[in-house]
Short mmCIF file of C-alpha atoms in Angstrom, two decimals:
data_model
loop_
_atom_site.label_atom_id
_atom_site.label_comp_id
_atom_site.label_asym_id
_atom_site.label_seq_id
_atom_site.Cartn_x
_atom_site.Cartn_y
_atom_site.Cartn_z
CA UNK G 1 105.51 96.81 160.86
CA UNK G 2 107.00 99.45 158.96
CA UNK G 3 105.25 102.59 158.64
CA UNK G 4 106.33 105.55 156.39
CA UNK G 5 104.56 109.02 155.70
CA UNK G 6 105.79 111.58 152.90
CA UNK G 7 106.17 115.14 153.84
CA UNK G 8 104.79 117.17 150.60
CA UNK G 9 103.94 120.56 149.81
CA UNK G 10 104.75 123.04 147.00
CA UNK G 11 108.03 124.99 147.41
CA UNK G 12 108.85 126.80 150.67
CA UNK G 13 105.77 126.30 152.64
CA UNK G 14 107.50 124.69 155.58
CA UNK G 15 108.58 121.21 154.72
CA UNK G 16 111.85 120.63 155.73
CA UNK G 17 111.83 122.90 158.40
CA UNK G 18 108.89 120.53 159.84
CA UNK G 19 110.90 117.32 158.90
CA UNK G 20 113.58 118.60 160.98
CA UNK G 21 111.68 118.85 163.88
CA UNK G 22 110.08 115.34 163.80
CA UNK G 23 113.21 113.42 162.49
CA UNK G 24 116.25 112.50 164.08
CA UNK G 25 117.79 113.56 160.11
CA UNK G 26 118.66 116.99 159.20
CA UNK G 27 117.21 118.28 155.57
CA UNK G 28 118.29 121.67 154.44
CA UNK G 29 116.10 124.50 154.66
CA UNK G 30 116.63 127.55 152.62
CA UNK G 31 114.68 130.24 151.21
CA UNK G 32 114.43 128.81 147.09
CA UNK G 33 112.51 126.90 145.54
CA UNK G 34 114.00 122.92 145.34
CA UNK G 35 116.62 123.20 147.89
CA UNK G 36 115.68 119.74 148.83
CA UNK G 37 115.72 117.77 146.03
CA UNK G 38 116.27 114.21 146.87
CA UNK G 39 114.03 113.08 149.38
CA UNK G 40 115.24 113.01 153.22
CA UNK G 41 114.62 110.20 155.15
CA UNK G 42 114.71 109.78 159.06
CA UNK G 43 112.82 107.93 162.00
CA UNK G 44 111.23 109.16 165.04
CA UNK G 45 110.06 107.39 167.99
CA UNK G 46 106.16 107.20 168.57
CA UNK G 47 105.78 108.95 171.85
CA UNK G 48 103.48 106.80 174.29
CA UNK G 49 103.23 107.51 178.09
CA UNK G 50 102.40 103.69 178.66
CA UNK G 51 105.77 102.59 177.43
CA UNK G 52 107.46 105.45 179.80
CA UNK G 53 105.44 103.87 182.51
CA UNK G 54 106.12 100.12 181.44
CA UNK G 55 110.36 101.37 181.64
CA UNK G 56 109.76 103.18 184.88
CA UNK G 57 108.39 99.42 186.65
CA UNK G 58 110.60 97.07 184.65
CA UNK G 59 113.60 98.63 184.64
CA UNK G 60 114.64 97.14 181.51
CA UNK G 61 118.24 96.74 179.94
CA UNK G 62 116.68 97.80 176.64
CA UNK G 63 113.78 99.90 175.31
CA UNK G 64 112.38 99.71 171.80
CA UNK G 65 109.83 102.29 171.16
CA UNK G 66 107.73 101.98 167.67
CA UNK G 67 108.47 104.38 165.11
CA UNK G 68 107.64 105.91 161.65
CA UNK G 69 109.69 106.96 159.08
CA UNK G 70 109.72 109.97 157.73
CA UNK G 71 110.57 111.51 154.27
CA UNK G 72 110.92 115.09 153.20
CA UNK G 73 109.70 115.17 149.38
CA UNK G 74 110.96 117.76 146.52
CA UNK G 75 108.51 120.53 146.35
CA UNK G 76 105.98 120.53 143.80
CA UNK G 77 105.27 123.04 140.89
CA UNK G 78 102.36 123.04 138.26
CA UNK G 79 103.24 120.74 135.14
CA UNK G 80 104.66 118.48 138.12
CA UNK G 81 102.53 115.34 136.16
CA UNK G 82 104.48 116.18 132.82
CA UNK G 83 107.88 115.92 134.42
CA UNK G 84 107.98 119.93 135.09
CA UNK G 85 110.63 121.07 137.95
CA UNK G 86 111.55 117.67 140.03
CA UNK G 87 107.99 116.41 139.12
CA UNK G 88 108.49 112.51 137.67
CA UNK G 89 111.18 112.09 141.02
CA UNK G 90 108.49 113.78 143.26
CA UNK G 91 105.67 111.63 142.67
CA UNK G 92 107.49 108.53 142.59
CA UNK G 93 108.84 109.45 146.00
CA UNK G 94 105.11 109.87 147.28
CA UNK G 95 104.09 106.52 145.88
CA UNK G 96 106.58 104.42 148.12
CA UNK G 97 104.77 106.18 151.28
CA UNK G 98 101.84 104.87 153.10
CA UNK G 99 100.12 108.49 154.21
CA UNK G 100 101.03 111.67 153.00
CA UNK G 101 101.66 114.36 155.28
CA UNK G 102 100.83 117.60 153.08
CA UNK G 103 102.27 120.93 154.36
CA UNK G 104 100.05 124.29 153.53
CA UNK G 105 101.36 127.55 154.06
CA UNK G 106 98.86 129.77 156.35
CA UNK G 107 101.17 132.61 157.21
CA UNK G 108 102.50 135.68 155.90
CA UNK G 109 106.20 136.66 155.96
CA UNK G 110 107.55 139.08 153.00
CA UNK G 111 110.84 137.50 153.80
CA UNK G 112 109.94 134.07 152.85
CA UNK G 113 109.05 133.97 148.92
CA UNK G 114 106.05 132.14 147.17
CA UNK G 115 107.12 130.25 144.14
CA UNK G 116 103.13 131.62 143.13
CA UNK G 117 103.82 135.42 144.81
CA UNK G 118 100.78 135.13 147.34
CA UNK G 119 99.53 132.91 150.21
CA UNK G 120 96.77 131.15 149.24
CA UNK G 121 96.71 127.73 150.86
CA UNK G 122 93.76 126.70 149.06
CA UNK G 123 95.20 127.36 145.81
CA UNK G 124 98.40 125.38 146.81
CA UNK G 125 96.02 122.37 148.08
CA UNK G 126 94.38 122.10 144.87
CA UNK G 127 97.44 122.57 142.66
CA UNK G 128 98.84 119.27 144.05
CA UNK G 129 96.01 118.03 144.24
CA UNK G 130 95.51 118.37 140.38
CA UNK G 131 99.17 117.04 139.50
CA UNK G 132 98.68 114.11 141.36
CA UNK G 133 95.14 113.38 139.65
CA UNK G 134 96.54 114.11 136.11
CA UNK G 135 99.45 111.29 137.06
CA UNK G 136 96.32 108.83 138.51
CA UNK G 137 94.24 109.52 135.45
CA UNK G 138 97.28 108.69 133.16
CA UNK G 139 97.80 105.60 135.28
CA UNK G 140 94.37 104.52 135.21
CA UNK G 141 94.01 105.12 131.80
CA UNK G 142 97.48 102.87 130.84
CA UNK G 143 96.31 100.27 132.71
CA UNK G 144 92.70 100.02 131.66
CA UNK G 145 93.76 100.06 128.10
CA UNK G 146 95.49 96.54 128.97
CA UNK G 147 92.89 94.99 131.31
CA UNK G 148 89.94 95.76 128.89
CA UNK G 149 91.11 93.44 126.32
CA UNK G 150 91.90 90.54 128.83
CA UNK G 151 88.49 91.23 130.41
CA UNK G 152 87.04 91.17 126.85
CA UNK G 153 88.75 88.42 125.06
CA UNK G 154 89.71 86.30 127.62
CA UNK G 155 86.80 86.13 129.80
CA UNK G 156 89.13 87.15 133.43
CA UNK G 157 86.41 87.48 135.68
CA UNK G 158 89.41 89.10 137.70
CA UNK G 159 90.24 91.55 134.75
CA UNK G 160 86.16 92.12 134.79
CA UNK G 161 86.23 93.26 138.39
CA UNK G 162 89.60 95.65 137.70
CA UNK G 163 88.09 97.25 134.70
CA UNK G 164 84.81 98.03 136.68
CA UNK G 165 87.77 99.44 139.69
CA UNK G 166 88.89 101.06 137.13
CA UNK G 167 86.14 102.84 135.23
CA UNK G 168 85.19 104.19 138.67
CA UNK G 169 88.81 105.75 139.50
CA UNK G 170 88.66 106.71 135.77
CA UNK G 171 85.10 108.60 136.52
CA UNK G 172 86.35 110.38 139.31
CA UNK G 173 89.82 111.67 138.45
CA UNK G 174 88.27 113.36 135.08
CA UNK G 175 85.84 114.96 137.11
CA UNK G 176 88.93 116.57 139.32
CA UNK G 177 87.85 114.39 142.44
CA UNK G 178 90.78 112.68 144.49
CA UNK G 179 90.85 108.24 143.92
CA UNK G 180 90.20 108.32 147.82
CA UNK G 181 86.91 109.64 147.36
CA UNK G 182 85.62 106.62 145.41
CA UNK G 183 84.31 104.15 147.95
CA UNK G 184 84.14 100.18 147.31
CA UNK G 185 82.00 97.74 149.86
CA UNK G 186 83.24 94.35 148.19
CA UNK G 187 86.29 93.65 149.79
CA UNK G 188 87.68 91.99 146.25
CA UNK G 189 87.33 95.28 145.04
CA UNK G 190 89.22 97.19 147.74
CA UNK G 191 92.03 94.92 147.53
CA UNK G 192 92.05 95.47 143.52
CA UNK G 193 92.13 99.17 144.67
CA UNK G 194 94.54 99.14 147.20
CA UNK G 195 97.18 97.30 144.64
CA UNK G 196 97.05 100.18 141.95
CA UNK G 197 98.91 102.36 144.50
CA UNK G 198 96.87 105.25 143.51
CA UNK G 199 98.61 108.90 144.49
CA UNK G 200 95.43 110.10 145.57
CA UNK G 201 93.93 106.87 147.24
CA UNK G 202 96.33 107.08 150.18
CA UNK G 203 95.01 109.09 153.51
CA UNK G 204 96.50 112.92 153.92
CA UNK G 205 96.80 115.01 156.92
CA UNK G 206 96.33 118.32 155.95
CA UNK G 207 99.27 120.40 158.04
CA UNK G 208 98.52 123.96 158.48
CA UNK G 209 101.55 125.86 158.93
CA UNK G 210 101.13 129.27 160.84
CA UNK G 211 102.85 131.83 162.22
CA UNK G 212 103.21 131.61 166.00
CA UNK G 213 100.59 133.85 167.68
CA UNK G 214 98.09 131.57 165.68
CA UNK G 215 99.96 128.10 167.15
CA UNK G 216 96.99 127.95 169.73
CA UNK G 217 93.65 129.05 167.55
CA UNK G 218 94.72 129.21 163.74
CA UNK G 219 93.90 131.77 161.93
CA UNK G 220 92.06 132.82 158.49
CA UNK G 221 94.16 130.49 156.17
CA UNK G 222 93.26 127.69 158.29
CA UNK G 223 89.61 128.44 158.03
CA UNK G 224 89.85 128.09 154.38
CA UNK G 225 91.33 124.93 154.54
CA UNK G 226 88.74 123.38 156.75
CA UNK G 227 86.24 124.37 154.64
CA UNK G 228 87.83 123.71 151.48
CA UNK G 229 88.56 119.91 152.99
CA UNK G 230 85.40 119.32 155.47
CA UNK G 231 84.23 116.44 152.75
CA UNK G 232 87.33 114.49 152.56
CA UNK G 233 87.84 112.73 156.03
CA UNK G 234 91.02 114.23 156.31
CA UNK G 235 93.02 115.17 159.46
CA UNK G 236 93.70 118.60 159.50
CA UNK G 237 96.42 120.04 162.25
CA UNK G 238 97.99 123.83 162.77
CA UNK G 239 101.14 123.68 163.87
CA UNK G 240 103.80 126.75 163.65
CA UNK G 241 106.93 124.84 162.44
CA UNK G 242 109.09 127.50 163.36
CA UNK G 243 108.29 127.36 166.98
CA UNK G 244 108.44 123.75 166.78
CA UNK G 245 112.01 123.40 165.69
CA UNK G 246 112.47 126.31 169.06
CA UNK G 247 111.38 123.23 171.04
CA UNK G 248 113.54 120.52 168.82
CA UNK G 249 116.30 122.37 170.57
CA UNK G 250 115.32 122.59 174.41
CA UNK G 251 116.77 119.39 176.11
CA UNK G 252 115.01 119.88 179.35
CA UNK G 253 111.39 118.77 179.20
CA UNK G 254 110.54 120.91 181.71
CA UNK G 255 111.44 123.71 179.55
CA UNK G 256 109.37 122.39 176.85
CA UNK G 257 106.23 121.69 179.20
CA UNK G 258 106.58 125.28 180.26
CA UNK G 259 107.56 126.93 176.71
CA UNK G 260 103.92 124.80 175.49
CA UNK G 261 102.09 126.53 178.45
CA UNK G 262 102.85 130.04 177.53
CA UNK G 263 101.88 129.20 174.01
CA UNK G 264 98.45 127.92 174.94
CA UNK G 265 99.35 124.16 173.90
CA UNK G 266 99.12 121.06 175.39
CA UNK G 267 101.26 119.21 173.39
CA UNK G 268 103.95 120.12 170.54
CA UNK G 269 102.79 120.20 167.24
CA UNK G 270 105.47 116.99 166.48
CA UNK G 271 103.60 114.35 169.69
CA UNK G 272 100.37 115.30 167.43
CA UNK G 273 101.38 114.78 164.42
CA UNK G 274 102.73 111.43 165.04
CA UNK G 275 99.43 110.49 167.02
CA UNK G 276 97.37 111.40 164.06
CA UNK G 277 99.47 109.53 162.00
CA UNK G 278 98.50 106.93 163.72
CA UNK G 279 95.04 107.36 163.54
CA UNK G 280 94.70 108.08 159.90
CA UNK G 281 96.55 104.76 159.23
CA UNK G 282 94.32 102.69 161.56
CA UNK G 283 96.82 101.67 163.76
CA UNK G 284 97.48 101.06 167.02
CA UNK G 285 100.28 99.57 169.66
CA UNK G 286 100.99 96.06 171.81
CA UNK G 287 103.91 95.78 174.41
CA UNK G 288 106.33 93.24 174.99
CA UNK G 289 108.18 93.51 178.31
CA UNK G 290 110.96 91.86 180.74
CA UNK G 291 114.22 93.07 182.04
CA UNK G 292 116.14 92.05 178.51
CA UNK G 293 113.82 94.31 176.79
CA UNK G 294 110.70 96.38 176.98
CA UNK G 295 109.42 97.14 173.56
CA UNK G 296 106.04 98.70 171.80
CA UNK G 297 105.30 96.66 168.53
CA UNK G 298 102.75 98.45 165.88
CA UNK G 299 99.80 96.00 164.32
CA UNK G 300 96.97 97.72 162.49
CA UNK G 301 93.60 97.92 164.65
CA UNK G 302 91.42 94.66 164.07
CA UNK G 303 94.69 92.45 163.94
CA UNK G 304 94.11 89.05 165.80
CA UNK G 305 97.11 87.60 167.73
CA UNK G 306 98.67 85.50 165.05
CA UNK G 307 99.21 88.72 162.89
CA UNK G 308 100.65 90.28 165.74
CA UNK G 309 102.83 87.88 166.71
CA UNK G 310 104.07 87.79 163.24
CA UNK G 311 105.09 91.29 163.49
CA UNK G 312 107.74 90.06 165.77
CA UNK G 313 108.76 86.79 163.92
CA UNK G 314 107.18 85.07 160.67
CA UNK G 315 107.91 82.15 162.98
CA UNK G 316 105.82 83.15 165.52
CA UNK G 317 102.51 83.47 163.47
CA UNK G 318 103.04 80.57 161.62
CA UNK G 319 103.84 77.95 164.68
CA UNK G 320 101.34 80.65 166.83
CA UNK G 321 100.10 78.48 169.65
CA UNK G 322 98.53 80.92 172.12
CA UNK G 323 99.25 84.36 173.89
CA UNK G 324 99.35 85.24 177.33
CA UNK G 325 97.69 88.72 177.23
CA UNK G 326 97.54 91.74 180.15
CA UNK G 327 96.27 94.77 179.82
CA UNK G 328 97.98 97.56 180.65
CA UNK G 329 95.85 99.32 183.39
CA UNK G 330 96.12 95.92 185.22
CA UNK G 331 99.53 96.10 185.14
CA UNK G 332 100.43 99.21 186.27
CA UNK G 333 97.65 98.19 189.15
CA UNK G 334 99.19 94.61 190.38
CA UNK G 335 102.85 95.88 189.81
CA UNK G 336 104.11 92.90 188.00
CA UNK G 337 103.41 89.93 185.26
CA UNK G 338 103.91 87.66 188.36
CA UNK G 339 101.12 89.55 190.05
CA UNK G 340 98.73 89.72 187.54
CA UNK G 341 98.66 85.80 186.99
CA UNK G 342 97.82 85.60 190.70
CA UNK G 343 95.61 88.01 190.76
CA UNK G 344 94.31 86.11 187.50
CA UNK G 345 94.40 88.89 185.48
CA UNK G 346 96.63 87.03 182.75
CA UNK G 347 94.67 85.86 180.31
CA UNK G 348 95.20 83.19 177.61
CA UNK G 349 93.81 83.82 174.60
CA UNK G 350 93.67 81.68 171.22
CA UNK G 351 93.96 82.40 167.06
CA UNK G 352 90.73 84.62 167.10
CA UNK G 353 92.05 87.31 169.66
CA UNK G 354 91.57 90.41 168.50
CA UNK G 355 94.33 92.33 170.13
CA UNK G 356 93.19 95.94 172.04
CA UNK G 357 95.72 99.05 172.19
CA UNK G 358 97.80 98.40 174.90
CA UNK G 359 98.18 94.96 175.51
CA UNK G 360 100.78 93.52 176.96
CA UNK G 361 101.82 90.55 175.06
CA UNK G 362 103.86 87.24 175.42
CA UNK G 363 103.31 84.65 172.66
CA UNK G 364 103.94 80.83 172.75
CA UNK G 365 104.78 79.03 169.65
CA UNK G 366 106.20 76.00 167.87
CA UNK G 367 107.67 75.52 164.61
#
């Protein structure tokens, strides 16, 4: 499956400098306001350990790791929802994305300006925050004005149920609340959610950008944030982009284990990005392996084996028949898929599989 996050941020906070880091594209970074204007896109792998280790026994002629597409957005500026600075071509960027990745500025540097003259990350949160509300509200507001007389006239017990969606998303955007903070249990209801492609309704990672002798600890700024965000079930991560795009350049990984040591890290601030990603989109990996190919496929957590086979082929979930399923510690343990099955460690599972992060995965089907 495809998966795509939106970099986004108000004017020089970090952006493209981060985007460069974590995408095998190049966006420009300069010290104005709008030097990127239309978005940047590029791909990065999804770094996983198990698929180094599945390549290291295999020895495969091809390796296919999952990845997530990236996009650098235009910077944002107040009056953003009224079509101020790049505003209209900015939001309709965000909307194509499934998680937004927003970038706050949590360091000082006179050399770097502030399209607002001071660094105030909370400030900058809640200035986006507002523009994309004002273009939710105006959203909500177009559309209930349409479904409210085909829920009134017509008796659309499916208009009904939007209008009462609606009047909820409605509620909460007036009151300055984010459409992700309204919470639905009937599962009708999320899906009539889900399809209005809210602005504010998709999950954010909060990206603290510091300067780098606060890489390890954060600092002040990223106090702020964390308390300014501790009700929103949001992933919040300090990274100093900076140093990050010193480590895009070292080739050697020893130099980059080392260069993460010194800095009091365990990983770079690009592996956990990419991992939260991940986790803030409910999602998780299955392997396919051989000597043609070893591959990691991306399903969403709770997917049964049809829907992951389909990930691979349409064909395969519709004619699904059964998988053969090992999991990966076994693997790694017998040596082989020829080893598991006689150690009886391959197991054959049916439609209501629910696959685990992991697996390793070979489906029969007919069609």
């Amino acid at each position: 499956m495809s998966v795509k996050c939106g970099i986004v941020g108000l004017p020089n906070v970090g952006k493209s400098t981060l985007f460069n880091c974590i995408s095998s594209a190049k966006a420009e970074a300069a010290n104005f306001p709008f030097c990127t204007i239309n978005p940047q896109v590029g791909s990065t792998s999804v770094p996983d350990k198990r698929l180094e280790k599945l390549v290291e026994m295999v020895h495969p002629r091809s390796i296919v790791p999952a990845t997530v597409e990236i996009v650098d957005i235009a910077g944002l500026v107040k009056g953003a929802s009224k079509g101020e600075g790049l505003g209209n071509q900015f939001l309709a960027n965000i909307r194509e994305t499934d998680a937004i990745l927003h970038v706050l500025r949590c360091f000082e540097d006179p050399n770097i300006a502030h399209v607002d003259g001071s660094v105030d990350p909370v400030r900058d949160k809640e200035i986006i925050d507002t523009e994309l509300q004002l273009k939710d509200l105006e959203t909500v507001e177009n559309r209930l004005s349409k479904v409210e007389k085909q829920a009134k006239m017509g008796g659309d017990k499916t208009a009904q149920k939007l209008c009462n969606v609606l009047e909820r998303f409605k509620e909460a955007l007036s009151q300055g609340k984010n459409a992700r903070s309204v919470e639905f249990d009937n599962k009708e209801d999320i899906k009539l959610a889900k399809e209005l492609y809210l602005l504010t309704n998709k999950p954010v990672m909060y990206v603290c950008n510091v300067d780098e002798k606060s890489a390890a600890l954060g600092n002040n700024y990223v106090e702020q944030v964390k308390s300014a965000v501790k009700d929103e079930n949001a992933q919040i991560l300090t990274i100093c982009a900076r140093t990050e795009a010193d480590i895009a350049e070292m080739e050697s990984y020893e130099d980059k284990a080392l260069f993460l040591e010194e800095m009091g890290l365990k990983e770079s601030g690009v592996v956990r990005i990419i991992q939260c990603a991940y986790d803030l989109l409910g999602l998780q990996t299955y392997f396919t392996q051989g000597e043609p190919e070893v591959r990691a496929w991306t399903i969403k957590k709770g997917d049964k084996a049809p829907q992951a086979a389909g990930v691979i082929h349409s064909d395969f979930e519709k004619g699904f028949i059964r998988a053969e399923v090992i999991k990966f510690d076994d693997f790694v343990k017998y040596g082989s898929e020829s080893a598991c099955r006689a150690a009886g460690k391959l197991a054959s599972q049916g439609k209501e599989y629910v696959v685990e992060d992991g697996d390793i995965m070979h489906f029969l089907f007919n069609v």
